[in-house]
Coordinates of C-alpha atoms in Angstrom, one line a residue:
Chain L
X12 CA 27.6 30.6 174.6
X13 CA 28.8 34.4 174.7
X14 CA 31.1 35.9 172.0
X15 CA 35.0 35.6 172.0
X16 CA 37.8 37.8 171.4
X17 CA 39.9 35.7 169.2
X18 CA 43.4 37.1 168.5
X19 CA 45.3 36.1 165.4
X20 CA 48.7 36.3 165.5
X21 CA 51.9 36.7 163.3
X22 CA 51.0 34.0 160.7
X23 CA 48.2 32.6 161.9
X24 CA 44.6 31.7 160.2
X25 CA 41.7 31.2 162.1
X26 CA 37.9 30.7 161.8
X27 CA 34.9 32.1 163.9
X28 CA 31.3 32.3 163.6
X29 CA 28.5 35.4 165.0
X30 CA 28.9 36.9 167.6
X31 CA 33.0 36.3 167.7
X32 CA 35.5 39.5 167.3
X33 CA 38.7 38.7 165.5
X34 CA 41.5 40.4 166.4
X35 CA 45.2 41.2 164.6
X36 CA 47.4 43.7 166.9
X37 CA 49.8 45.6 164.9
X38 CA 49.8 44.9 161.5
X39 CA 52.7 46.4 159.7
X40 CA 53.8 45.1 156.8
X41 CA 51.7 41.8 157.1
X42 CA 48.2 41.6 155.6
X43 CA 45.1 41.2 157.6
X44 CA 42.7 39.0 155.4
X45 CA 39.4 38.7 156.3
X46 CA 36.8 36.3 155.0
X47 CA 33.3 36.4 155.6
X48 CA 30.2 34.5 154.7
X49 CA 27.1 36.4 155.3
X50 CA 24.4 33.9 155.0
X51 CA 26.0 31.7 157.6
X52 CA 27.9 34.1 159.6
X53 CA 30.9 32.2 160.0
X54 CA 34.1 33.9 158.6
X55 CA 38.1 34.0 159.7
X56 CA 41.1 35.6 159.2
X57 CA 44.7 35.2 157.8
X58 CA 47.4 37.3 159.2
X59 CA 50.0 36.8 156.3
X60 CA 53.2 37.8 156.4
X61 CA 55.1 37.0 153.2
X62 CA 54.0 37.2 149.3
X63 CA 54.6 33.3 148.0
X64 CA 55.5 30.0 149.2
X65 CA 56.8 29.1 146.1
X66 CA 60.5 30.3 146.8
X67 CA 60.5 27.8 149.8
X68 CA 60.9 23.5 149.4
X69 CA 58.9 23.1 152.7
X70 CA 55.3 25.4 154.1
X71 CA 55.4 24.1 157.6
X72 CA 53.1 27.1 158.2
X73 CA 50.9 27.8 156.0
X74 CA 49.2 31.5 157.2
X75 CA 52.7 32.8 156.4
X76 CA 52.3 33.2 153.2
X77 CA 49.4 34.9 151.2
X78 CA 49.0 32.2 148.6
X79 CA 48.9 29.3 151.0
X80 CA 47.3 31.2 154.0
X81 CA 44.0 32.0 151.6
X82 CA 44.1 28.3 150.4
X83 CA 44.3 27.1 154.0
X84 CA 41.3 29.5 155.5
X85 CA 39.4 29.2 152.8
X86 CA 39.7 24.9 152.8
X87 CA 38.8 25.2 156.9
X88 CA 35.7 28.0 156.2
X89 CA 34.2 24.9 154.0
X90 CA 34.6 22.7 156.8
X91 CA 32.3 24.9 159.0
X92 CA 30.0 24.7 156.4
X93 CA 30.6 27.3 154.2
X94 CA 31.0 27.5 150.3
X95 CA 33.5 29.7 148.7
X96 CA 30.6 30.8 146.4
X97 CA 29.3 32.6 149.7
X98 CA 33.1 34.3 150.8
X99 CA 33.8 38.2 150.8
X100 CA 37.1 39.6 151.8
X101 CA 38.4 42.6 153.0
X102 CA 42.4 43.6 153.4
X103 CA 44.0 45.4 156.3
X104 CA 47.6 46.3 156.6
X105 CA 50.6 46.1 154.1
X106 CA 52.0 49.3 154.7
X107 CA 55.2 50.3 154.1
X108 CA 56.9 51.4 157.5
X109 CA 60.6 50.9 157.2
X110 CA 61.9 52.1 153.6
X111 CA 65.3 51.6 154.7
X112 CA 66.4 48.1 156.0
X113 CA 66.4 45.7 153.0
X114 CA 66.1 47.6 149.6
X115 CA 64.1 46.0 147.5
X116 CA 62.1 47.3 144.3
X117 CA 58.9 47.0 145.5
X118 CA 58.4 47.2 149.2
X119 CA 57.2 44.2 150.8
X120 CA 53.9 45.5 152.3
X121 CA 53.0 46.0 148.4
X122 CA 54.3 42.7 147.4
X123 CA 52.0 41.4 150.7
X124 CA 48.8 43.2 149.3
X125 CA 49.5 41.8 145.4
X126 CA 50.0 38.4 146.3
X127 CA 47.1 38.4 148.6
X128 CA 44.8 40.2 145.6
X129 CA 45.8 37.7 142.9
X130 CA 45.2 34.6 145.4
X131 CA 41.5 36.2 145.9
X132 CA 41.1 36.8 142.3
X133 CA 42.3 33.4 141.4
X134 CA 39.3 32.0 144.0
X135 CA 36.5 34.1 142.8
X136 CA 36.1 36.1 146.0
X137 CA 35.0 39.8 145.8
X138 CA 37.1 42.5 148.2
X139 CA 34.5 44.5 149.7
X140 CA 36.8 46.5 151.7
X141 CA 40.4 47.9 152.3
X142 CA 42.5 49.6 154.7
X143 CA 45.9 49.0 153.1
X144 CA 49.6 50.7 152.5
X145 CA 50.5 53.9 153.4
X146 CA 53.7 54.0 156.3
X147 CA 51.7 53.5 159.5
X148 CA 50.7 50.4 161.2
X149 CA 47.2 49.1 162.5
X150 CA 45.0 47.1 164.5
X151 CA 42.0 45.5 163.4
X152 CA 38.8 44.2 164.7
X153 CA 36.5 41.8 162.3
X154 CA 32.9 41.6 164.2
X155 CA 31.2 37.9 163.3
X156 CA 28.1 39.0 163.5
X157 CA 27.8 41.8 160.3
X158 CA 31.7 40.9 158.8
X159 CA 32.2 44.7 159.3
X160 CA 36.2 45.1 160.0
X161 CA 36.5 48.0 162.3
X162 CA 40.4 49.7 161.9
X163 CA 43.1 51.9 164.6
X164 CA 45.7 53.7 163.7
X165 CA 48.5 56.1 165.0
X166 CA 46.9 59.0 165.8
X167 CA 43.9 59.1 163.6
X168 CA 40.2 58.4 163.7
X169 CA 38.8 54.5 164.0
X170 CA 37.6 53.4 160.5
X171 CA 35.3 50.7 160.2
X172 CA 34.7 49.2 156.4
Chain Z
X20 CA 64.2 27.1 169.1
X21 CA 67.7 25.3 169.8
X22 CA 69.6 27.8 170.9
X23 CA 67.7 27.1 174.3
X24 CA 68.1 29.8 177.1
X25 CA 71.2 32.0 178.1
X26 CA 72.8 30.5 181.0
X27 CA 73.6 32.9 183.7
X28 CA 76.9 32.7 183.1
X29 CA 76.3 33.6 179.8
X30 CA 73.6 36.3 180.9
X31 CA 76.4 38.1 183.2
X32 CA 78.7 38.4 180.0
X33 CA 76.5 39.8 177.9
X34 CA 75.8 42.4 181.1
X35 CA 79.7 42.9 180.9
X36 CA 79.5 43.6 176.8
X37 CA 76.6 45.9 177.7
X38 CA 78.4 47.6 180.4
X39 CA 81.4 48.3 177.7
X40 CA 79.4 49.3 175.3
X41 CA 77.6 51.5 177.5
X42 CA 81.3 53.4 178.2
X43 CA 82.1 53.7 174.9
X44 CA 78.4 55.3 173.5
X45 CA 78.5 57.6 176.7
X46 CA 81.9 58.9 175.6
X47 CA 80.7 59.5 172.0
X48 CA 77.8 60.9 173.2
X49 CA 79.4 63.4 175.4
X50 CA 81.5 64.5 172.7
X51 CA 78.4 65.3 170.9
X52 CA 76.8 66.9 172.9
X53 CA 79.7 68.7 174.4
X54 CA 78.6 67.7 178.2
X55 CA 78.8 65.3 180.3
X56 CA 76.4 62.4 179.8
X57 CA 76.8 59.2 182.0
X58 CA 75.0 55.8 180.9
X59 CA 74.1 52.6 182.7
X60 CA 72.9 48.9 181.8
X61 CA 69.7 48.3 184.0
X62 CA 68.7 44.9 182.1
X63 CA 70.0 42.8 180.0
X64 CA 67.7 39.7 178.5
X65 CA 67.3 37.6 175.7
X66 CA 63.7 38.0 174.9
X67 CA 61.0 36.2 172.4
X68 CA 59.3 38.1 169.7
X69 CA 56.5 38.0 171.3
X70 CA 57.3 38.9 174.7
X71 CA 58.8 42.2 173.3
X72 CA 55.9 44.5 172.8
X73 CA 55.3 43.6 176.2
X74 CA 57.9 45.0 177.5
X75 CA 57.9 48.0 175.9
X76 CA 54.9 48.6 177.6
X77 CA 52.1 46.8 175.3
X78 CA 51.2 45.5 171.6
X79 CA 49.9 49.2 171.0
X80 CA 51.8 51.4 172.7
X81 CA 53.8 54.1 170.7
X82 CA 57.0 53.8 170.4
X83 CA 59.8 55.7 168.8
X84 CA 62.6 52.9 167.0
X85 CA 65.5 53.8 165.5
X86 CA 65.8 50.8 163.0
X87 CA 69.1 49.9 161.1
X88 CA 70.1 46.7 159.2
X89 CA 73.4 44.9 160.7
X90 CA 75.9 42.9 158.6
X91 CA 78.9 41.3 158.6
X92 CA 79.6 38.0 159.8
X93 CA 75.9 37.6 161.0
X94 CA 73.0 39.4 159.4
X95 CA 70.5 41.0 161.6
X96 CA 68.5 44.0 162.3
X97 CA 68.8 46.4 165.0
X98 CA 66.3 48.4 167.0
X99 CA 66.7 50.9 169.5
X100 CA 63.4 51.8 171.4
X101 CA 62.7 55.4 173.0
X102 CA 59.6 55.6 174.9
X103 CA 57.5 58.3 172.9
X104 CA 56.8 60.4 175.5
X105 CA 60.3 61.6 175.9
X106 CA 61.2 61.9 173.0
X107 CA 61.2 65.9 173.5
X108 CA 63.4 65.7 176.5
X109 CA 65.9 63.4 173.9
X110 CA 66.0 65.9 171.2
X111 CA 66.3 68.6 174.1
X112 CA 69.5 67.0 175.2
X113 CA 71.0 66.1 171.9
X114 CA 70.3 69.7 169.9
X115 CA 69.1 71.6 172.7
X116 CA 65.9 72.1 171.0
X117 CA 63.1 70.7 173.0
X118 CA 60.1 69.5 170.6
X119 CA 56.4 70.3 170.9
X120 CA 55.3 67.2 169.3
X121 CA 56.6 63.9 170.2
X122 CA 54.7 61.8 167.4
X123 CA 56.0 65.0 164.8
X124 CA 59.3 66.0 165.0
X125 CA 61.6 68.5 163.3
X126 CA 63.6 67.2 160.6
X127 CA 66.9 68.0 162.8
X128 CA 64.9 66.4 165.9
X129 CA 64.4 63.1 163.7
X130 CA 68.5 63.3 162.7
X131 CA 69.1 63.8 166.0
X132 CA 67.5 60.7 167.8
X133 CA 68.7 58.9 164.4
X134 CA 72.3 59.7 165.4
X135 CA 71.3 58.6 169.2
X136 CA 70.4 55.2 167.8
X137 CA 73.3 55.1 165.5
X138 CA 75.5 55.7 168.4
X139 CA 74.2 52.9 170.7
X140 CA 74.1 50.4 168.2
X141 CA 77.9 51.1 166.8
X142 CA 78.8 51.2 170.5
X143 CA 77.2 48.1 171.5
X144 CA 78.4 46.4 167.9
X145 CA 82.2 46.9 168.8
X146 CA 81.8 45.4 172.0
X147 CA 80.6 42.7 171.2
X148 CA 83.2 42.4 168.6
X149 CA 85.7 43.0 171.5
X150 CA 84.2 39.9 173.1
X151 CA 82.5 37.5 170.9
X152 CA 84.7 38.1 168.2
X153 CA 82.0 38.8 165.5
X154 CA 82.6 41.7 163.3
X155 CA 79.3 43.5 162.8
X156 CA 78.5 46.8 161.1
X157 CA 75.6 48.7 160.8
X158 CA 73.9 50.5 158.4
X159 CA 72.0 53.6 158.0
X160 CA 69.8 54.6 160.5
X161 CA 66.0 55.0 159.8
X162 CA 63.2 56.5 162.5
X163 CA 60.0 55.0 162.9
X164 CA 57.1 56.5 165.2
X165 CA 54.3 53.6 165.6
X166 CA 52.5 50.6 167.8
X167 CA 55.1 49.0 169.3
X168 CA 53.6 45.3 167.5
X169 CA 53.6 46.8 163.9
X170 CA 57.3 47.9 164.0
X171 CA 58.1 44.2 165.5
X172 CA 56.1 42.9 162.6
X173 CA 57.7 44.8 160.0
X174 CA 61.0 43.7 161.4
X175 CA 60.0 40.0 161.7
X176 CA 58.6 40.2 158.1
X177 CA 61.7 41.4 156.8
X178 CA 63.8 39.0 158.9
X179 CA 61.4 36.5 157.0
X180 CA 60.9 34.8 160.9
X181 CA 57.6 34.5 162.8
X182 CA 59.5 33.0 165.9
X183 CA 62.4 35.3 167.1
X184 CA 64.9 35.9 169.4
X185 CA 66.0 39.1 170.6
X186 CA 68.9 39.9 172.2
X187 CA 68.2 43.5 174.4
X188 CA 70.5 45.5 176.7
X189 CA 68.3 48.3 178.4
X190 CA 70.6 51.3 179.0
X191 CA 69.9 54.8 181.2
X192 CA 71.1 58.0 180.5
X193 CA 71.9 60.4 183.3
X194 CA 72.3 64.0 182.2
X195 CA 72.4 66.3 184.9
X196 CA 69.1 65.3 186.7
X197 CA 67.1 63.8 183.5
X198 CA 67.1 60.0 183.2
X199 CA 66.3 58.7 180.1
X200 CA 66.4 55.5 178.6
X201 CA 66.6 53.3 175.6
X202 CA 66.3 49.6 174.3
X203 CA 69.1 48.3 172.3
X204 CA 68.0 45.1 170.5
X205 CA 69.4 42.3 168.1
X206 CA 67.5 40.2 166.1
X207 CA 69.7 38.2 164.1
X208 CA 68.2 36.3 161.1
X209 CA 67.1 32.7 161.7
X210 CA 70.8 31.3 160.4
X211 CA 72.8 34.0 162.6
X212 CA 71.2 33.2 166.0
X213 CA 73.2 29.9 165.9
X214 CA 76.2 31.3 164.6
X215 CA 75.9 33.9 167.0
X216 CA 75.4 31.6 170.1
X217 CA 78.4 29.6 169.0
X218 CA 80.6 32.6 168.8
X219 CA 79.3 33.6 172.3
X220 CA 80.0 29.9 173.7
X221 CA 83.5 29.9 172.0
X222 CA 84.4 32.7 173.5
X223 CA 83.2 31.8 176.8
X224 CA 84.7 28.4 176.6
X225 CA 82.0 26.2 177.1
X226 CA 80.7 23.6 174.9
X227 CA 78.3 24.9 171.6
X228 CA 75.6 22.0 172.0
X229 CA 73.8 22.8 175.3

């Protein structure tokens, strides 16, 4: 069994285990979430793209939004035999690239990174790491096999957290 | 997604509002600049969200987009691509100022390719106006230098869709002996798409259900 590159799209939430590498290409606005769980090495991520699900009747998706996307990975994590008690996460993306389309008060990559904050707070899991806001967009590798998140960026050096 | 694939027939018209709209942005444009510059379709598709930072040459390729909000009787956003790498040659041709640094630009560099953009998209608007019959006006123009995937994301968060539909017209511009081109794309929001395929349909006359 040798490691996979698993790509998580627009929305998406999936779950690996050691020696997988996760993969989000281009996050702008949308959060990367990573979860990890170092004793067993099995982790995932959530590539969320909106604050809440409350403002909608119907989640036919649930990774699109940070609320239900954390609930959702964290419920599937359990059910490779983690415990939430065991979770880390780290936060990748949010940034603000477009200030002019839809004006809102708070830009939505902030919104994004808020939501996804008081969902993790409201679980009990720790951030351990962040490569968040600012107006450029990323691409982010989580390795399985030590939950280090490893970061690219337009035109500036690789950061791993 | 219902709105199903463009039939050819459809295809070839919206080649025919690309072809107009080409005319009319290579006449502002000339004014502009104060030469002559001649423009051309080369493709016109309707693409998926995800097939688009494929086509602009990969999820992390760098990419120049003019960005501007559309509204009217459909709401959208509008996008007009620039491969990176030429964006000197642009500016060069607009201002006559030719840029050192693609991924930094002079402020009048930026204005410059954000009036380019600008002039596409209000060109490409009123013919499809002229057509379809759907009055659609844009707002201001914004500039955004990035991976080609995070500027589609940002646009797909705002549109509030993960699945989307965009409708792109691929123009050249012939100055002299440069050729240069940009992608013009429409993503209408989730509720436009239909409207906007109806109004496409009705104009063609063919039935709205296929």
């Amino acid at each position: 069994m040798g490691e996979k590159n698993i790509v998580v799209g627009i929305a998406e939430f999936k779950t690996a285990r050691d020696p997988d590498l996760m993969v989000a290409y281009g996050l702008g606005s949308c959060v990367g979430v990573t979860l990890y769980d170092r004793l067993h090495k099995v982790g995932g991520m959530a590539h969320v793209m909106l604050p809440s699900s409350r403002l909608h009747s119907t989640v036919s998706i649930p990774g699109k939004y940070a609320d239900t996307g954390i609930e959702a990975l964290c419920s599937a994590l359990i059910g490779e035999g983690s415990n939430s008690k065991f979770l880390e996460a780290k936060l990748v993306g949010g940034a603000n690239m477009f200030v002019s389309i839809i004006q809102q008060a708070v830009p939505i990559g902030t919104r994004n990174l808020s939501a996804v904050r008081e969902k993790l707070r409201e679980k009990g899991i720790p951030i351990k790491g962040e490569d968040v806001g600012g107006i450029h967009g990323r691409t982010m590798f989580f390795n399985l096999s030590d939950g280090k998140v490893e970061i690219r960026k337009l035109n500036q050096p690789n950061n791993v957290i | 997604m219902e709105t199903g694939q463009f039939t050819e027939f459809q295809m070839d018209a919206l080649r025919e509002i690309g072809n107009v709209g080409a005319g009319n942005a290579a006449t502002a444009l000339s004014q502009m600049v104060g030469r002559r510059v001649d423009m051309s379709v080369t493709k016109v598709m309707v693409l998926p969200a995800d097939a688009i930072a494929k086509f602009l040459g990969g999820i992390e390729k760098n990419v120049a987009a003019v960005h501007m909000p559309v509204y009217g009787e459909m709401l959208g956003i509008a996008l007009i691509f620039f491969p990176l790498e030429r964006l000197p040659e642009l500016s060069a041709m607009l201002i006559g100022q030719k840029e050192e640094d693609p991924a930094n630009l002079s402020e009048l560099g930026q204005s410059a390719i954000k009036e380019l953009g600008s002039i596409l998209t209000g060109a490409y608007l009123s013919a499809l106006f002229r057509f379809i019959h759907i009055q659609l006006i844009h707002g201001v123009p914004g500039l955004v230098i990035d991976m080609a995937q995070a500027i589609l994301d940002t646009v797909l968060v705002e549109l509030e869709q993960r699945e989307e539909v965009a409708i792109v017209i691929e123009t050249e511009f012939l100055e002299d002996d440069k050729q240069l081109t940009g992608s013009f794309f429409l993503l209408p929001e989730a509720g436009s798409l239909k409207k906007f395929f109806e109004a496409f349909s009705k104009a063609l006359g063919i039935p709205s259900d296929g």
